[in-house]
C-alpha cells in the first residue's frame, strides 16, 4: 500500500497491521505480572508500528511484517524496561509472605488462613492485608528464579518471545501450566474463584469484586495471597 509518491499509506497500514500489534501484546502479557496492562502494550506497539512504517526500506529484501514485528516488540520491551515493572521492594515483601506461608504449611499440614499468616509475620491482620495490597502485581516467576545470583539483564528479550521459536521454552511452559492447574486446585475456595475469573475468564478486578460481593481492594489482597501460595508450590517447576 503506497501513495503516489511511493511512500507507505499510513492510515491503511495502521488499520491492516493493528491485529499484529494486539497479537504481540497478548503474547507478551501472558509472561508478565498482573499489573502490566495489555492496553498499554498495544498503545506502545502502535507507536512501534508507526516507526516501522517510516523506517521500512523494501530494497533491503525484508518483508514489512517481519520488520514491523521487530520494531513493535522492541518498543514494548523498551517500555517495560523503562517502567520498572519488577519492584525489588515488592519482591522482597512477597518473599517474606511466602516464607511465612511455607513454614505454616509445614507446621499445620494445611493452607494457613490470613490471621495465622499475619501472626507468623508479627503483623496485625489489618497490616498484613495492607501488605497484600501493596505487593499487588507480583508474578509467579521472577527473573532470579531463572538465572544465577547476578541476575539476567536479557530476561525480557529471551522469555517474552514467540514460544514456537523455542521448543524447550514451550515444553517448560507446558509443565509449568500443568503444575499451576494442580496447585490452584489446592487453594482456598474463594481464592480459586479469584484466580479462575482473573486468568481463565479474563475478568478485571472490579468485575470480580462485584461477583464476590467484596471491594476491589479485597480482590487485590486475595490475588496477591493466591500468588504467594502458588509460588511456594511451584518452586520446583
mmCIF file of C-alpha atoms in Angstrom:
data_model
loop_
_atom_site.group_PDB
_atom_site.id
_atom_site.type_symbol
_atom_site.label_atom_id
_atom_site.label_comp_id
_atom_site.label_asym_id
_atom_site.label_seq_id
_atom_site.Cartn_x
_atom_site.Cartn_y
_atom_site.Cartn_z
ATOM 1 C CA UNK A 1 0.000 0.000 0.000
ATOM 2 C CA UNK A 2 1.855 3.030 -1.284
ATOM 3 C CA UNK A 3 0.951 6.648 -2.087
ATOM 4 C CA UNK A 4 1.540 8.260 -5.478
ATOM 5 C CA UNK A 5 4.987 9.308 -4.253
ATOM 6 C CA UNK A 6 5.961 5.754 -3.374
ATOM 7 C CA UNK A 7 5.535 6.062 0.418
ATOM 8 C CA UNK A 8 3.608 3.656 2.618
ATOM 9 C CA UNK A 9 -0.021 4.756 3.064
ATOM 10 C CA UNK A 10 -0.203 5.411 6.813
ATOM 11 C CA UNK A 11 -3.898 5.037 7.632
ATOM 12 C CA UNK A 12 -4.425 1.815 5.680
ATOM 13 C CA UNK A 13 -1.254 0.253 7.022
ATOM 14 C CA UNK A 14 -2.088 1.087 10.636
ATOM 15 C CA UNK A 15 -5.511 -0.497 10.176
ATOM 16 C CA UNK A 16 -4.139 -3.577 8.431
ATOM 17 C CA UNK A 17 -1.402 -4.301 10.960
ATOM 18 C CA UNK A 18 -3.151 -3.325 14.197
ATOM 19 C CA UNK A 19 -4.152 -7.020 14.711
ATOM 20 C CA UNK A 20 -0.432 -7.865 14.637
ATOM 21 C CA UNK A 21 0.177 -5.359 17.428
ATOM 22 C CA UNK A 22 -2.625 -6.859 19.514
ATOM 23 C CA UNK A 23 -1.341 -10.395 18.941
ATOM 24 C CA UNK A 24 2.178 -9.495 20.039
ATOM 25 C CA UNK A 25 0.839 -7.653 23.092
ATOM 26 C CA UNK A 26 -1.204 -10.658 24.207
ATOM 27 C CA UNK A 27 1.785 -12.967 23.677
ATOM 28 C CA UNK A 28 3.848 -10.758 25.974
ATOM 29 C CA UNK A 29 1.211 -10.171 28.631
ATOM 30 C CA UNK A 30 0.959 -13.909 29.338
ATOM 31 C CA UNK A 31 4.504 -13.849 30.743
ATOM 32 C CA UNK A 32 4.290 -10.573 32.643
ATOM 33 C CA UNK A 33 2.964 -9.567 36.070
ATOM 34 C CA UNK A 34 -0.679 -8.769 36.620
ATOM 35 C CA UNK A 35 -0.046 -5.034 36.983
ATOM 36 C CA UNK A 36 1.059 -4.712 33.334
ATOM 37 C CA UNK A 37 -1.973 -3.663 31.257
ATOM 38 C CA UNK A 38 -2.352 -5.133 27.775
ATOM 39 C CA UNK A 39 -3.825 -1.845 26.517
ATOM 40 C CA UNK A 40 -0.614 -0.057 27.498
ATOM 41 C CA UNK A 41 1.434 -2.545 25.469
ATOM 42 C CA UNK A 42 -0.908 -2.138 22.499
ATOM 43 C CA UNK A 43 -0.577 1.645 22.632
ATOM 44 C CA UNK A 44 3.216 1.444 22.683
ATOM 45 C CA UNK A 45 3.132 -1.227 19.991
ATOM 46 C CA UNK A 46 1.159 1.062 17.675
ATOM 47 C CA UNK A 47 3.893 3.660 18.089
ATOM 48 C CA UNK A 48 6.403 0.956 17.162
ATOM 49 C CA UNK A 49 4.314 0.120 14.097
ATOM 50 C CA UNK A 50 4.259 3.750 13.001
ATOM 51 C CA UNK A 51 8.031 3.909 13.487
ATOM 52 C CA UNK A 52 8.441 0.780 11.356
ATOM 53 C CA UNK A 53 6.454 2.389 8.562
ATOM 54 C CA UNK A 54 8.745 5.422 8.454
ATOM 55 C CA UNK A 55 11.920 3.329 8.543
ATOM 56 C CA UNK A 56 10.957 0.440 6.241
ATOM 57 C CA UNK A 57 13.004 0.068 3.076
ATOM 58 C CA UNK A 58 11.659 -2.528 0.644
ATOM 59 C CA UNK A 59 15.003 -2.631 -1.160
ATOM 60 C CA UNK A 60 16.550 -4.369 1.860
ATOM 61 C CA UNK A 61 14.725 -7.549 0.859
ATOM 62 C CA UNK A 62 12.812 -7.953 4.138
ATOM 63 C CA UNK A 63 9.055 -8.422 4.368
ATOM 64 C CA UNK A 64 7.299 -5.497 6.048
ATOM 65 C CA UNK A 65 5.568 -7.733 8.619
ATOM 66 C CA UNK A 66 8.894 -9.202 9.706
ATOM 67 C CA UNK A 67 10.452 -5.757 10.036
ATOM 68 C CA UNK A 68 7.395 -4.363 11.814
ATOM 69 C CA UNK A 69 7.275 -7.262 14.276
ATOM 70 C CA UNK A 70 10.826 -6.464 15.389
ATOM 71 C CA UNK A 71 10.031 -2.776 15.808
ATOM 72 C CA UNK A 72 6.761 -3.408 17.653
ATOM 73 C CA UNK A 73 8.277 -5.921 20.048
ATOM 74 C CA UNK A 74 11.284 -3.676 20.612
ATOM 75 C CA UNK A 75 9.036 -0.737 21.507
ATOM 76 C CA UNK A 76 7.134 -2.885 24.008
ATOM 77 C CA UNK A 77 10.319 -4.194 25.623
ATOM 78 C CA UNK A 78 11.727 -0.681 25.923
ATOM 79 C CA UNK A 79 8.525 0.433 27.644
ATOM 80 C CA UNK A 80 8.656 -2.474 30.096
ATOM 81 C CA UNK A 81 12.283 -1.773 30.994
ATOM 82 C CA UNK A 82 11.621 1.920 31.483
ATOM 83 C CA UNK A 83 8.538 1.334 33.642
ATOM 84 C CA UNK A 84 10.457 -0.553 36.364
ATOM 85 C CA UNK A 85 7.930 -3.381 36.043
ATOM 86 C CA UNK A 86 9.502 -5.529 38.747
ATOM 87 C CA UNK A 87 9.928 -3.635 42.004
ATOM 88 C CA UNK A 88 12.698 -5.111 44.154
ATOM 89 C CA UNK A 89 10.940 -3.916 47.296
ATOM 90 C CA UNK A 90 7.750 -5.712 46.280
ATOM 91 C CA UNK A 91 9.682 -8.881 45.509
ATOM 92 C CA UNK A 92 11.236 -8.943 48.995
ATOM 93 C CA UNK A 93 7.889 -8.365 50.688
ATOM 94 C CA UNK A 94 6.338 -11.079 48.562
ATOM 95 C CA UNK A 95 9.109 -13.489 49.563
ATOM 96 C CA UNK A 96 8.554 -12.656 53.245
ATOM 97 C CA UNK A 97 4.910 -13.678 52.808
ATOM 98 C CA UNK A 98 5.962 -16.857 51.010
ATOM 99 C CA UNK A 99 8.399 -17.787 53.784
ATOM 100 C CA UNK A 100 5.686 -17.428 56.412
ATOM 101 C CA UNK A 101 3.267 -19.415 54.261
ATOM 102 C CA UNK A 102 5.749 -22.220 53.739
ATOM 103 C CA UNK A 103 6.587 -22.547 57.443
ATOM 104 C CA UNK A 104 2.937 -22.553 58.462
ATOM 105 C CA UNK A 105 2.048 -25.063 55.766
ATOM 106 C CA UNK A 106 4.684 -27.419 57.152
ATOM 107 C CA UNK A 107 3.568 -26.896 60.742
ATOM 108 C CA UNK A 108 -0.182 -27.118 60.184
ATOM 109 C CA UNK A 109 -0.356 -29.575 57.322
ATOM 110 C CA UNK A 110 -2.924 -27.356 55.593
ATOM 111 C CA UNK A 111 -3.251 -23.959 53.965
ATOM 112 C CA UNK A 112 -2.966 -21.292 56.704
ATOM 113 C CA UNK A 113 -5.615 -18.600 56.964
ATOM 114 C CA UNK A 114 -4.822 -14.891 56.826
ATOM 115 C CA UNK A 115 -4.860 -14.293 60.571
ATOM 116 C CA UNK A 116 -2.336 -17.112 61.092
ATOM 117 C CA UNK A 117 -0.033 -15.706 58.439
ATOM 118 C CA UNK A 118 -0.288 -12.249 59.999
ATOM 119 C CA UNK A 119 0.705 -13.589 63.429
ATOM 120 C CA UNK A 120 3.639 -15.511 61.930
ATOM 121 C CA UNK A 121 4.889 -12.288 60.342
ATOM 122 C CA UNK A 122 4.410 -10.269 63.529
ATOM 123 C CA UNK A 123 1.670 -8.158 61.974
ATOM 124 C CA UNK A 124 -1.925 -7.385 62.775
ATOM 125 C CA UNK A 125 -4.499 -8.702 60.326
ATOM 126 C CA UNK A 126 -5.074 -5.194 59.007
ATOM 127 C CA UNK A 127 -1.321 -4.659 58.488
ATOM 128 C CA UNK A 128 -0.991 -7.985 56.701
ATOM 129 C CA UNK A 129 -3.899 -7.198 54.394
ATOM 130 C CA UNK A 130 -2.402 -3.777 53.698
ATOM 131 C CA UNK A 131 0.841 -5.530 52.735
ATOM 132 C CA UNK A 132 -1.057 -7.844 50.379
ATOM 133 C CA UNK A 133 -2.497 -4.801 48.653
ATOM 134 C CA UNK A 134 0.931 -3.207 48.415
ATOM 135 C CA UNK A 135 2.541 -6.165 46.620
ATOM 136 C CA UNK A 136 -0.263 -6.336 44.074
ATOM 137 C CA UNK A 137 1.062 -7.339 40.671
ATOM 138 C CA UNK A 138 3.903 -9.585 41.787
ATOM 139 C CA UNK A 139 4.258 -12.512 39.456
ATOM 140 C CA UNK A 140 4.540 -16.293 39.594
ATOM 141 C CA UNK A 141 8.088 -16.364 38.203
ATOM 142 C CA UNK A 142 10.778 -13.795 38.982
ATOM 143 C CA UNK A 143 13.908 -13.047 36.997
ATOM 144 C CA UNK A 144 16.057 -14.505 39.801
ATOM 145 C CA UNK A 145 14.169 -17.798 39.601
ATOM 146 C CA UNK A 146 15.525 -18.352 36.111
ATOM 147 C CA UNK A 147 19.068 -17.039 36.392
ATOM 148 C CA UNK A 148 22.175 -17.046 38.507
ATOM 149 C CA UNK A 149 22.896 -14.930 41.561
ATOM 150 C CA UNK A 150 23.902 -11.958 39.449
ATOM 151 C CA UNK A 151 20.578 -11.836 37.634
ATOM 152 C CA UNK A 152 19.884 -11.746 33.912
ATOM 153 C CA UNK A 153 19.637 -8.462 32.071
ATOM 154 C CA UNK A 154 18.329 -10.236 28.943
ATOM 155 C CA UNK A 155 15.384 -11.906 30.693
ATOM 156 C CA UNK A 156 12.721 -9.932 28.825
ATOM 157 C CA UNK A 157 14.340 -10.470 25.444
ATOM 158 C CA UNK A 158 14.673 -14.227 25.933
ATOM 159 C CA UNK A 159 11.360 -15.010 27.601
ATOM 160 C CA UNK A 160 8.869 -12.602 26.035
ATOM 161 C CA UNK A 161 9.100 -14.194 22.582
ATOM 162 C CA UNK A 162 7.115 -16.471 20.316
ATOM 163 C CA UNK A 163 7.233 -19.829 22.078
ATOM 164 C CA UNK A 164 7.000 -21.642 18.724
ATOM 165 C CA UNK A 165 10.553 -20.492 18.092
ATOM 166 C CA UNK A 166 11.814 -22.162 21.270
ATOM 167 C CA UNK A 167 10.711 -25.818 21.758
ATOM 168 C CA UNK A 168 12.412 -26.075 25.180
ATOM 169 C CA UNK A 169 10.618 -22.976 26.427
ATOM 170 C CA UNK A 170 7.335 -24.398 25.156
ATOM 171 C CA UNK A 171 7.968 -27.680 27.000
ATOM 172 C CA UNK A 172 8.855 -25.876 30.221
ATOM 173 C CA UNK A 173 5.784 -23.684 29.874
ATOM 174 C CA UNK A 174 3.515 -26.716 29.425
ATOM 175 C CA UNK A 175 4.936 -28.346 32.537
ATOM 176 C CA UNK A 176 4.516 -25.116 34.457
ATOM 177 C CA UNK A 177 0.902 -24.819 33.338
ATOM 178 C CA UNK A 178 0.153 -28.393 34.393
ATOM 179 C CA UNK A 179 1.722 -27.779 37.805
ATOM 180 C CA UNK A 180 -0.142 -24.477 38.084
ATOM 181 C CA UNK A 181 -3.519 -26.100 37.393
ATOM 182 C CA UNK A 182 -2.813 -28.715 40.072
ATOM 183 C CA UNK A 183 -1.693 -26.065 42.582
ATOM 184 C CA UNK A 184 -4.760 -23.886 42.006
ATOM 185 C CA UNK A 185 -6.995 -26.815 42.962
ATOM 186 C CA UNK A 186 -5.447 -26.728 46.463
ATOM 187 C CA UNK A 187 -6.131 -23.034 47.050
ATOM 188 C CA UNK A 188 -8.900 -21.995 49.472
ATOM 189 C CA UNK A 189 -12.212 -21.887 47.598
ATOM 190 C CA UNK A 190 -12.549 -18.113 47.376
ATOM 191 C CA UNK A 191 -9.001 -17.749 46.073
ATOM 192 C CA UNK A 192 -9.714 -20.423 43.466
ATOM 193 C CA UNK A 193 -12.647 -18.325 42.284
ATOM 194 C CA UNK A 194 -10.466 -15.218 42.042
ATOM 195 C CA UNK A 195 -7.743 -16.955 40.026
ATOM 196 C CA UNK A 196 -10.263 -18.621 37.728
ATOM 197 C CA UNK A 197 -12.135 -15.408 36.994
ATOM 198 C CA UNK A 198 -8.949 -13.376 36.555
ATOM 199 C CA UNK A 199 -6.888 -15.753 34.403
ATOM 200 C CA UNK A 200 -9.419 -18.044 32.727
ATOM 201 C CA UNK A 201 -12.414 -15.757 32.267
ATOM 202 C CA UNK A 202 -10.292 -12.616 31.739
ATOM 203 C CA UNK A 203 -12.370 -10.582 34.211
ATOM 204 C CA UNK A 204 -10.919 -7.434 35.740
ATOM 205 C CA UNK A 205 -10.700 -6.775 39.476
ATOM 206 C CA UNK A 206 -13.818 -4.601 39.538
ATOM 207 C CA UNK A 207 -15.879 -7.322 37.867
ATOM 208 C CA UNK A 208 -14.576 -9.989 40.234
ATOM 209 C CA UNK A 209 -15.358 -7.782 43.221
ATOM 210 C CA UNK A 210 -18.958 -7.430 42.025
ATOM 211 C CA UNK A 211 -19.347 -11.201 41.666
ATOM 212 C CA UNK A 212 -17.911 -11.922 45.117
ATOM 213 C CA UNK A 213 -19.660 -9.019 46.800
ATOM 214 C CA UNK A 214 -16.435 -7.511 48.158
ATOM 215 C CA UNK A 215 -14.356 -4.407 47.452
ATOM 216 C CA UNK A 216 -11.866 -4.204 44.620
ATOM 217 C CA UNK A 217 -9.042 -3.778 47.155
ATOM 218 C CA UNK A 218 -10.108 -7.038 48.806
ATOM 219 C CA UNK A 219 -9.836 -8.830 45.457
ATOM 220 C CA UNK A 220 -6.308 -7.395 45.124
ATOM 221 C CA UNK A 221 -5.433 -8.880 48.514
ATOM 222 C CA UNK A 222 -6.849 -12.290 47.623
ATOM 223 C CA UNK A 223 -4.985 -12.268 44.326
ATOM 224 C CA UNK A 224 -1.656 -11.424 45.980
ATOM 225 C CA UNK A 225 -2.155 -14.093 48.617
ATOM 226 C CA UNK A 226 -3.022 -16.659 45.940
ATOM 227 C CA UNK A 227 0.159 -15.809 44.059
ATOM 228 C CA UNK A 228 2.203 -16.307 47.237
ATOM 229 C CA UNK A 229 0.590 -19.687 47.890
ATOM 230 C CA UNK A 230 1.167 -20.819 44.313
ATOM 231 C CA UNK A 231 4.793 -19.711 44.253
ATOM 232 C CA UNK A 232 5.548 -21.808 47.327
ATOM 233 C CA UNK A 233 4.181 -24.847 45.460
ATOM 234 C CA UNK A 234 5.813 -24.108 42.112
ATOM 235 C CA UNK A 235 9.409 -23.548 43.210
ATOM 236 C CA UNK A 236 10.456 -26.989 41.965
ATOM 237 C CA UNK A 237 8.999 -26.491 38.484
#
